[in-house]
Amino acid sequence: MSQNTGEPIDSHDENGEQQEQSGRTARSFSSKPLISTEAAGQHAAGAGAALPLSAPKSAVSSGAKKPSVPRARRMRLSLTRVDPWSITKVSFLLAIAGAIIQIVAMALIWLLLNSIGLFDNVTQLLSKTGLDAGGFDFSSVLSLSTVLSAVTIFSIFEVVLVVVLATIVAFLYNIVSSLVGGVHVTLGDD
């Protein structure tokens, strides 16, 4: 990657007329070069391609620069605005996934507790202490269908709450970032 030295670059337009430009030119459908011929020559000389094959090693070491080890590029970027609609869509899908995980986890926990006999032990404990009024059965009150219905209703409210809060946070972030400039992130190329 060549660096811009600020010197004007000579190039030709479609009619063959010479133009002066400063810096690098952007990629387009025209025939304008992306870098100057001088920069391309310097890059080739740095790689050792500009020297003749029969040149002695002393000419190589004294005349041309040694190729440098490429360093990782770092870019400093700012997240200045987020799209609230995209935040709403992503948070909705993540909340739905969380709700499904929550329902499946609760079903597995209920099956585990039922298999170790927890509900029967709680019913026996209540009958021994005299708190049971007329044959109270703890496992019928907390049956699998009752537990899953309650968790499903709770998960629906949770999905709505998460989506609304995420959208509000996106709007608040846009307001705050317009005042302070957003979150600054440095990205590195390894």
PDB file of C-alpha atoms in Angstrom:
ATOM      1  CA  MET A   1       0.000   0.000   0.000  1.00  0.00           C
ATOM      2  CA  SER A   2       1.575   3.268  -1.023  1.00  0.00           C
ATOM      3  CA  GLN A   3       1.377   6.466   0.903  1.00  0.00           C
ATOM      4  CA  ASN A   4       0.099   9.718  -0.517  1.00  0.00           C
ATOM      5  CA  THR A   5       2.984  12.184  -0.615  1.00  0.00           C
ATOM      6  CA  GLY A   6       0.835  15.119  -1.662  1.00  0.00           C
ATOM      7  CA  GLU A   7       2.692  15.518  -4.969  1.00  0.00           C
ATOM      8  CA  PRO A   8       0.568  16.020  -8.077  1.00  0.00           C
ATOM      9  CA  ILE A   9       0.047  12.976 -10.234  1.00  0.00           C
ATOM     10  CA  ASP A  10       0.020  13.269 -14.003  1.00  0.00           C
ATOM     11  CA  SER A  11      -2.617  11.232 -15.780  1.00  0.00           C
ATOM     12  CA  HIS A  12      -4.485  11.262 -19.050  1.00  0.00           C
ATOM     13  CA  ASP A  13      -8.252  11.534 -19.512  1.00  0.00           C
ATOM     14  CA  GLU A  14     -10.331   9.753 -22.147  1.00  0.00           C
ATOM     15  CA  ASN A  15      -9.283  12.209 -24.898  1.00  0.00           C
ATOM     16  CA  GLY A  16      -5.575  11.757 -24.177  1.00  0.00           C
ATOM     17  CA  GLU A  17      -5.201  15.183 -22.591  1.00  0.00           C
ATOM     18  CA  GLN A  18      -2.887  15.445 -19.623  1.00  0.00           C
ATOM     19  CA  GLN A  19      -4.401  16.293 -16.234  1.00  0.00           C
ATOM     20  CA  GLU A  20      -2.873  17.010 -12.839  1.00  0.00           C
ATOM     21  CA  GLN A  21      -4.395  15.398  -9.792  1.00  0.00           C
ATOM     22  CA  SER A  22      -3.293  15.434  -6.229  1.00  0.00           C
ATOM     23  CA  GLY A  23      -3.239  12.165  -4.298  1.00  0.00           C
ATOM     24  CA  ARG A  24      -4.731   8.883  -5.378  1.00  0.00           C
ATOM     25  CA  THR A  25      -7.620   8.614  -7.750  1.00  0.00           C
ATOM     26  CA  ALA A  26     -10.757   6.709  -6.933  1.00  0.00           C
ATOM     27  CA  ARG A  27     -11.711   3.501  -8.673  1.00  0.00           C
ATOM     28  CA  SER A  28     -14.096   4.081 -11.508  1.00  0.00           C
ATOM     29  CA  PHE A  29     -14.870   2.854 -14.989  1.00  0.00           C
ATOM     30  CA  SER A  30     -12.437   5.354 -16.483  1.00  0.00           C
ATOM     31  CA  SER A  31      -8.873   4.591 -17.468  1.00  0.00           C
ATOM     32  CA  LYS A  32      -7.390   6.777 -14.739  1.00  0.00           C
ATOM     33  CA  PRO A  33      -4.753   4.975 -12.660  1.00  0.00           C
ATOM     34  CA  LEU A  34      -5.345   4.176  -9.014  1.00  0.00           C
ATOM     35  CA  ILE A  35      -1.763   5.123  -8.072  1.00  0.00           C
ATOM     36  CA  SER A  36       0.882   7.130  -9.871  1.00  0.00           C
ATOM     37  CA  THR A  37       3.556   5.528 -11.992  1.00  0.00           C
ATOM     38  CA  GLU A  38       6.189   6.916  -9.613  1.00  0.00           C
ATOM     39  CA  ALA A  39       4.550   5.194  -6.645  1.00  0.00           C
ATOM     40  CA  ALA A  40       4.294   1.956  -8.636  1.00  0.00           C
ATOM     41  CA  GLY A  41       7.983   2.249  -9.549  1.00  0.00           C
ATOM     42  CA  GLN A  42       8.926   2.868  -5.923  1.00  0.00           C
ATOM     43  CA  HIS A  43       6.908  -0.148  -4.865  1.00  0.00           C
ATOM     44  CA  ALA A  44       8.557  -2.314  -7.529  1.00  0.00           C
ATOM     45  CA  ALA A  45      12.000  -1.022  -6.538  1.00  0.00           C
ATOM     46  CA  GLY A  46      11.265  -1.780  -2.913  1.00  0.00           C
ATOM     47  CA  ALA A  47      10.397  -5.354  -3.852  1.00  0.00           C
ATOM     48  CA  GLY A  48      13.578  -5.694  -5.929  1.00  0.00           C
ATOM     49  CA  ALA A  49      11.739  -6.090  -9.251  1.00  0.00           C
ATOM     50  CA  ALA A  50      13.239  -2.972 -10.837  1.00  0.00           C
ATOM     51  CA  LEU A  51      16.810  -4.283 -10.640  1.00  0.00           C
ATOM     52  CA  PRO A  52      18.259  -6.413 -13.405  1.00  0.00           C
ATOM     53  CA  LEU A  53      18.648 -10.103 -12.678  1.00  0.00           C
ATOM     54  CA  SER A  54      22.418 -10.022 -13.221  1.00  0.00           C
ATOM     55  CA  ALA A  55      23.052  -7.242 -10.681  1.00  0.00           C
ATOM     56  CA  PRO A  56      25.522  -8.122  -7.935  1.00  0.00           C
ATOM     57  CA  LYS A  57      24.366  -8.363  -4.334  1.00  0.00           C
ATOM     58  CA  SER A  58      26.203  -5.184  -3.378  1.00  0.00           C
ATOM     59  CA  ALA A  59      24.136  -3.241  -5.910  1.00  0.00           C
ATOM     60  CA  VAL A  60      20.982  -4.710  -4.489  1.00  0.00           C
ATOM     61  CA  SER A  61      21.832  -3.803  -0.914  1.00  0.00           C
ATOM     62  CA  SER A  62      23.145  -0.311  -1.646  1.00  0.00           C
ATOM     63  CA  GLY A  63      20.799   0.848  -4.396  1.00  0.00           C
ATOM     64  CA  ALA A  64      17.402  -0.289  -3.217  1.00  0.00           C
ATOM     65  CA  LYS A  65      15.604  -0.350   0.091  1.00  0.00           C
ATOM     66  CA  LYS A  66      15.056  -3.656   1.816  1.00  0.00           C
ATOM     67  CA  PRO A  67      11.452  -4.779   1.715  1.00  0.00           C
ATOM     68  CA  SER A  68       9.871  -3.864   4.984  1.00  0.00           C
ATOM     69  CA  VAL A  69       7.731  -6.223   6.964  1.00  0.00           C
ATOM     70  CA  PRO A  70       4.098  -5.210   6.509  1.00  0.00           C
ATOM     71  CA  ARG A  71       2.585  -3.943   9.700  1.00  0.00           C
ATOM     72  CA  ALA A  72      -0.986  -4.474  10.770  1.00  0.00           C
ATOM     73  CA  ARG A  73      -3.300  -1.696   9.691  1.00  0.00           C
ATOM     74  CA  ARG A  74      -5.358   0.031  12.326  1.00  0.00           C
ATOM     75  CA  MET A  75      -8.460   2.061  11.662  1.00  0.00           C
ATOM     76  CA  ARG A  76     -10.204   4.284  14.158  1.00  0.00           C
ATOM     77  CA  LEU A  77     -13.939   4.345  13.484  1.00  0.00           C
ATOM     78  CA  SER A  78     -16.898   5.899  15.232  1.00  0.00           C
ATOM     79  CA  LEU A  79     -20.335   4.371  15.626  1.00  0.00           C
ATOM     80  CA  THR A  80     -22.353   7.557  15.303  1.00  0.00           C
ATOM     81  CA  ARG A  81     -25.827   6.226  14.484  1.00  0.00           C
ATOM     82  CA  VAL A  82     -27.726   2.957  14.759  1.00  0.00           C
ATOM     83  CA  ASP A  83     -30.874   2.189  12.827  1.00  0.00           C
ATOM     84  CA  PRO A  84     -33.736   1.697  15.316  1.00  0.00           C
ATOM     85  CA  TRP A  85     -35.659  -0.562  12.929  1.00  0.00           C
ATOM     86  CA  SER A  86     -32.710  -2.960  12.587  1.00  0.00           C
ATOM     87  CA  ILE A  87     -32.257  -2.954  16.368  1.00  0.00           C
ATOM     88  CA  THR A  88     -35.965  -3.783  16.729  1.00  0.00           C
ATOM     89  CA  LYS A  89     -35.744  -6.703  14.312  1.00  0.00           C
ATOM     90  CA  VAL A  90     -32.589  -8.154  15.845  1.00  0.00           C
ATOM     91  CA  SER A  91     -33.814  -7.771  19.419  1.00  0.00           C
ATOM     92  CA  PHE A  92     -37.138  -9.409  18.473  1.00  0.00           C
ATOM     93  CA  LEU A  93     -35.411 -12.449  17.011  1.00  0.00           C
ATOM     94  CA  LEU A  94     -33.000 -12.718  19.938  1.00  0.00           C
ATOM     95  CA  ALA A  95     -35.877 -12.398  22.416  1.00  0.00           C
ATOM     96  CA  ILE A  96     -37.822 -15.142  20.594  1.00  0.00           C
ATOM     97  CA  ALA A  97     -34.744 -17.388  20.756  1.00  0.00           C
ATOM     98  CA  GLY A  98     -34.369 -16.626  24.464  1.00  0.00           C
ATOM     99  CA  ALA A  99     -38.043 -17.416  25.075  1.00  0.00           C
ATOM    100  CA  ILE A 100     -37.752 -20.779  23.335  1.00  0.00           C
ATOM    101  CA  ILE A 101     -34.636 -21.608  25.361  1.00  0.00           C
ATOM    102  CA  GLN A 102     -36.449 -20.572  28.541  1.00  0.00           C
ATOM    103  CA  ILE A 103     -39.487 -22.785  27.809  1.00  0.00           C
ATOM    104  CA  VAL A 104     -37.339 -25.822  26.925  1.00  0.00           C
ATOM    105  CA  ALA A 105     -35.152 -25.317  30.006  1.00  0.00           C
ATOM    106  CA  MET A 106     -38.181 -25.088  32.289  1.00  0.00           C
ATOM    107  CA  ALA A 107     -39.642 -28.294  30.800  1.00  0.00           C
ATOM    108  CA  LEU A 108     -36.348 -30.104  31.398  1.00  0.00           C
ATOM    109  CA  ILE A 109     -36.119 -28.807  34.968  1.00  0.00           C
ATOM    110  CA  TRP A 110     -39.705 -29.904  35.671  1.00  0.00           C
ATOM    111  CA  LEU A 111     -38.998 -33.383  34.280  1.00  0.00           C
ATOM    112  CA  LEU A 112     -35.842 -33.619  36.402  1.00  0.00           C
ATOM    113  CA  LEU A 113     -37.650 -32.535  39.583  1.00  0.00           C
ATOM    114  CA  ASN A 114     -40.504 -34.940  38.888  1.00  0.00           C
ATOM    115  CA  SER A 115     -38.114 -37.848  38.248  1.00  0.00           C
ATOM    116  CA  ILE A 116     -36.365 -37.392  41.605  1.00  0.00           C
ATOM    117  CA  GLY A 117     -39.772 -37.295  43.331  1.00  0.00           C
ATOM    118  CA  LEU A 118     -39.671 -33.745  44.678  1.00  0.00           C
ATOM    119  CA  PHE A 119     -43.380 -33.080  44.193  1.00  0.00           C
ATOM    120  CA  ASP A 120     -44.381 -36.285  46.023  1.00  0.00           C
ATOM    121  CA  ASN A 121     -42.011 -35.478  48.896  1.00  0.00           C
ATOM    122  CA  VAL A 122     -43.445 -31.948  49.239  1.00  0.00           C
ATOM    123  CA  THR A 123     -46.996 -33.392  49.283  1.00  0.00           C
ATOM    124  CA  GLN A 124     -46.028 -35.878  52.029  1.00  0.00           C
ATOM    125  CA  LEU A 125     -44.309 -33.144  54.018  1.00  0.00           C
ATOM    126  CA  LEU A 126     -47.427 -30.958  53.855  1.00  0.00           C
ATOM    127  CA  SER A 127     -49.675 -33.830  54.984  1.00  0.00           C
ATOM    128  CA  LYS A 128     -47.391 -34.671  57.960  1.00  0.00           C
ATOM    129  CA  THR A 129     -47.362 -31.089  59.182  1.00  0.00           C
ATOM    130  CA  GLY A 130     -51.140 -30.824  58.972  1.00  0.00           C
ATOM    131  CA  LEU A 131     -51.109 -27.966  56.464  1.00  0.00           C
ATOM    132  CA  ASP A 132     -52.859 -30.004  53.858  1.00  0.00           C
ATOM    133  CA  ALA A 133     -56.548 -29.243  53.677  1.00  0.00           C
ATOM    134  CA  GLY A 134     -58.590 -32.020  52.122  1.00  0.00           C
ATOM    135  CA  GLY A 135     -56.001 -34.062  50.210  1.00  0.00           C
ATOM    136  CA  PHE A 136     -53.826 -31.363  48.663  1.00  0.00           C
ATOM    137  CA  ASP A 137     -51.666 -32.766  45.819  1.00  0.00           C
ATOM    138  CA  PHE A 138     -48.678 -30.558  45.011  1.00  0.00           C
ATOM    139  CA  SER A 139     -47.890 -32.364  41.728  1.00  0.00           C
ATOM    140  CA  SER A 140     -51.376 -31.628  40.333  1.00  0.00           C
ATOM    141  CA  VAL A 141     -51.043 -27.907  41.126  1.00  0.00           C
ATOM    142  CA  LEU A 142     -47.639 -27.700  39.439  1.00  0.00           C
ATOM    143  CA  SER A 143     -48.294 -30.035  36.532  1.00  0.00           C
ATOM    144  CA  LEU A 144     -46.172 -29.821  33.392  1.00  0.00           C
ATOM    145  CA  SER A 145     -48.927 -28.141  31.372  1.00  0.00           C
ATOM    146  CA  THR A 146     -49.509 -25.510  34.075  1.00  0.00           C
ATOM    147  CA  VAL A 147     -45.798 -24.718  34.360  1.00  0.00           C
ATOM    148  CA  LEU A 148     -45.299 -24.506  30.601  1.00  0.00           C
ATOM    149  CA  SER A 149     -48.360 -22.273  30.198  1.00  0.00           C
ATOM    150  CA  ALA A 150     -47.102 -19.883  32.863  1.00  0.00           C
ATOM    151  CA  VAL A 151     -43.592 -19.791  31.376  1.00  0.00           C
ATOM    152  CA  THR A 152     -44.984 -19.196  27.876  1.00  0.00           C
ATOM    153  CA  ILE A 153     -47.113 -16.258  29.044  1.00  0.00           C
ATOM    154  CA  PHE A 154     -44.133 -14.835  30.934  1.00  0.00           C
ATOM    155  CA  SER A 155     -41.919 -15.266  27.833  1.00  0.00           C
ATOM    156  CA  ILE A 156     -44.400 -13.382  25.627  1.00  0.00           C
ATOM    157  CA  PHE A 157     -44.351 -10.416  28.010  1.00  0.00           C
ATOM    158  CA  GLU A 158     -40.590 -10.677  28.164  1.00  0.00           C
ATOM    159  CA  VAL A 159     -40.269 -10.561  24.346  1.00  0.00           C
ATOM    160  CA  VAL A 160     -42.430  -7.438  24.138  1.00  0.00           C
ATOM    161  CA  LEU A 161     -40.502  -5.768  26.953  1.00  0.00           C
ATOM    162  CA  VAL A 162     -37.087  -6.550  25.449  1.00  0.00           C
ATOM    163  CA  VAL A 163     -38.087  -5.275  21.985  1.00  0.00           C
ATOM    164  CA  VAL A 164     -39.544  -2.025  23.347  1.00  0.00           C
ATOM    165  CA  LEU A 165     -36.549  -1.372  25.602  1.00  0.00           C
ATOM    166  CA  ALA A 166     -34.016  -2.121  22.829  1.00  0.00           C
ATOM    167  CA  THR A 167     -35.788   0.265  20.452  1.00  0.00           C
ATOM    168  CA  ILE A 168     -35.875   3.009  23.087  1.00  0.00           C
ATOM    169  CA  VAL A 169     -32.167   2.467  23.760  1.00  0.00           C
ATOM    170  CA  ALA A 170     -31.443   2.790  20.006  1.00  0.00           C
ATOM    171  CA  PHE A 171     -33.269   6.139  19.860  1.00  0.00           C
ATOM    172  CA  LEU A 172     -31.485   7.346  23.008  1.00  0.00           C
ATOM    173  CA  TYR A 173     -28.115   6.269  21.600  1.00  0.00           C
ATOM    174  CA  ASN A 174     -28.737   8.290  18.431  1.00  0.00           C
ATOM    175  CA  ILE A 175     -29.576  11.373  20.483  1.00  0.00           C
ATOM    176  CA  VAL A 176     -26.550  11.013  22.764  1.00  0.00           C
ATOM    177  CA  SER A 177     -24.143  10.217  19.914  1.00  0.00           C
ATOM    178  CA  SER A 178     -25.203  13.357  18.075  1.00  0.00           C
ATOM    179  CA  LEU A 179     -24.094  15.301  21.154  1.00  0.00           C
ATOM    180  CA  VAL A 180     -20.833  13.509  21.998  1.00  0.00           C
ATOM    181  CA  GLY A 181     -19.833  11.887  18.702  1.00  0.00           C
ATOM    182  CA  GLY A 182     -20.667   8.244  19.311  1.00  0.00           C
ATOM    183  CA  VAL A 183     -18.574   5.290  20.391  1.00  0.00           C
ATOM    184  CA  HIS A 184     -15.007   5.229  19.039  1.00  0.00           C
ATOM    185  CA  VAL A 185     -13.648   1.842  17.980  1.00  0.00           C
ATOM    186  CA  THR A 186     -10.165   0.943  16.777  1.00  0.00           C
ATOM    187  CA  LEU A 187     -10.076  -1.989  14.351  1.00  0.00           C
ATOM    188  CA  GLY A 188      -6.882  -3.864  13.596  1.00  0.00           C
ATOM    189  CA  ASP A 189      -5.905  -6.055  10.649  1.00  0.00           C
ATOM    190  CA  ASP A 190      -4.037  -9.098  11.977  1.00  0.00           C
TER     191      ASP A 190
END
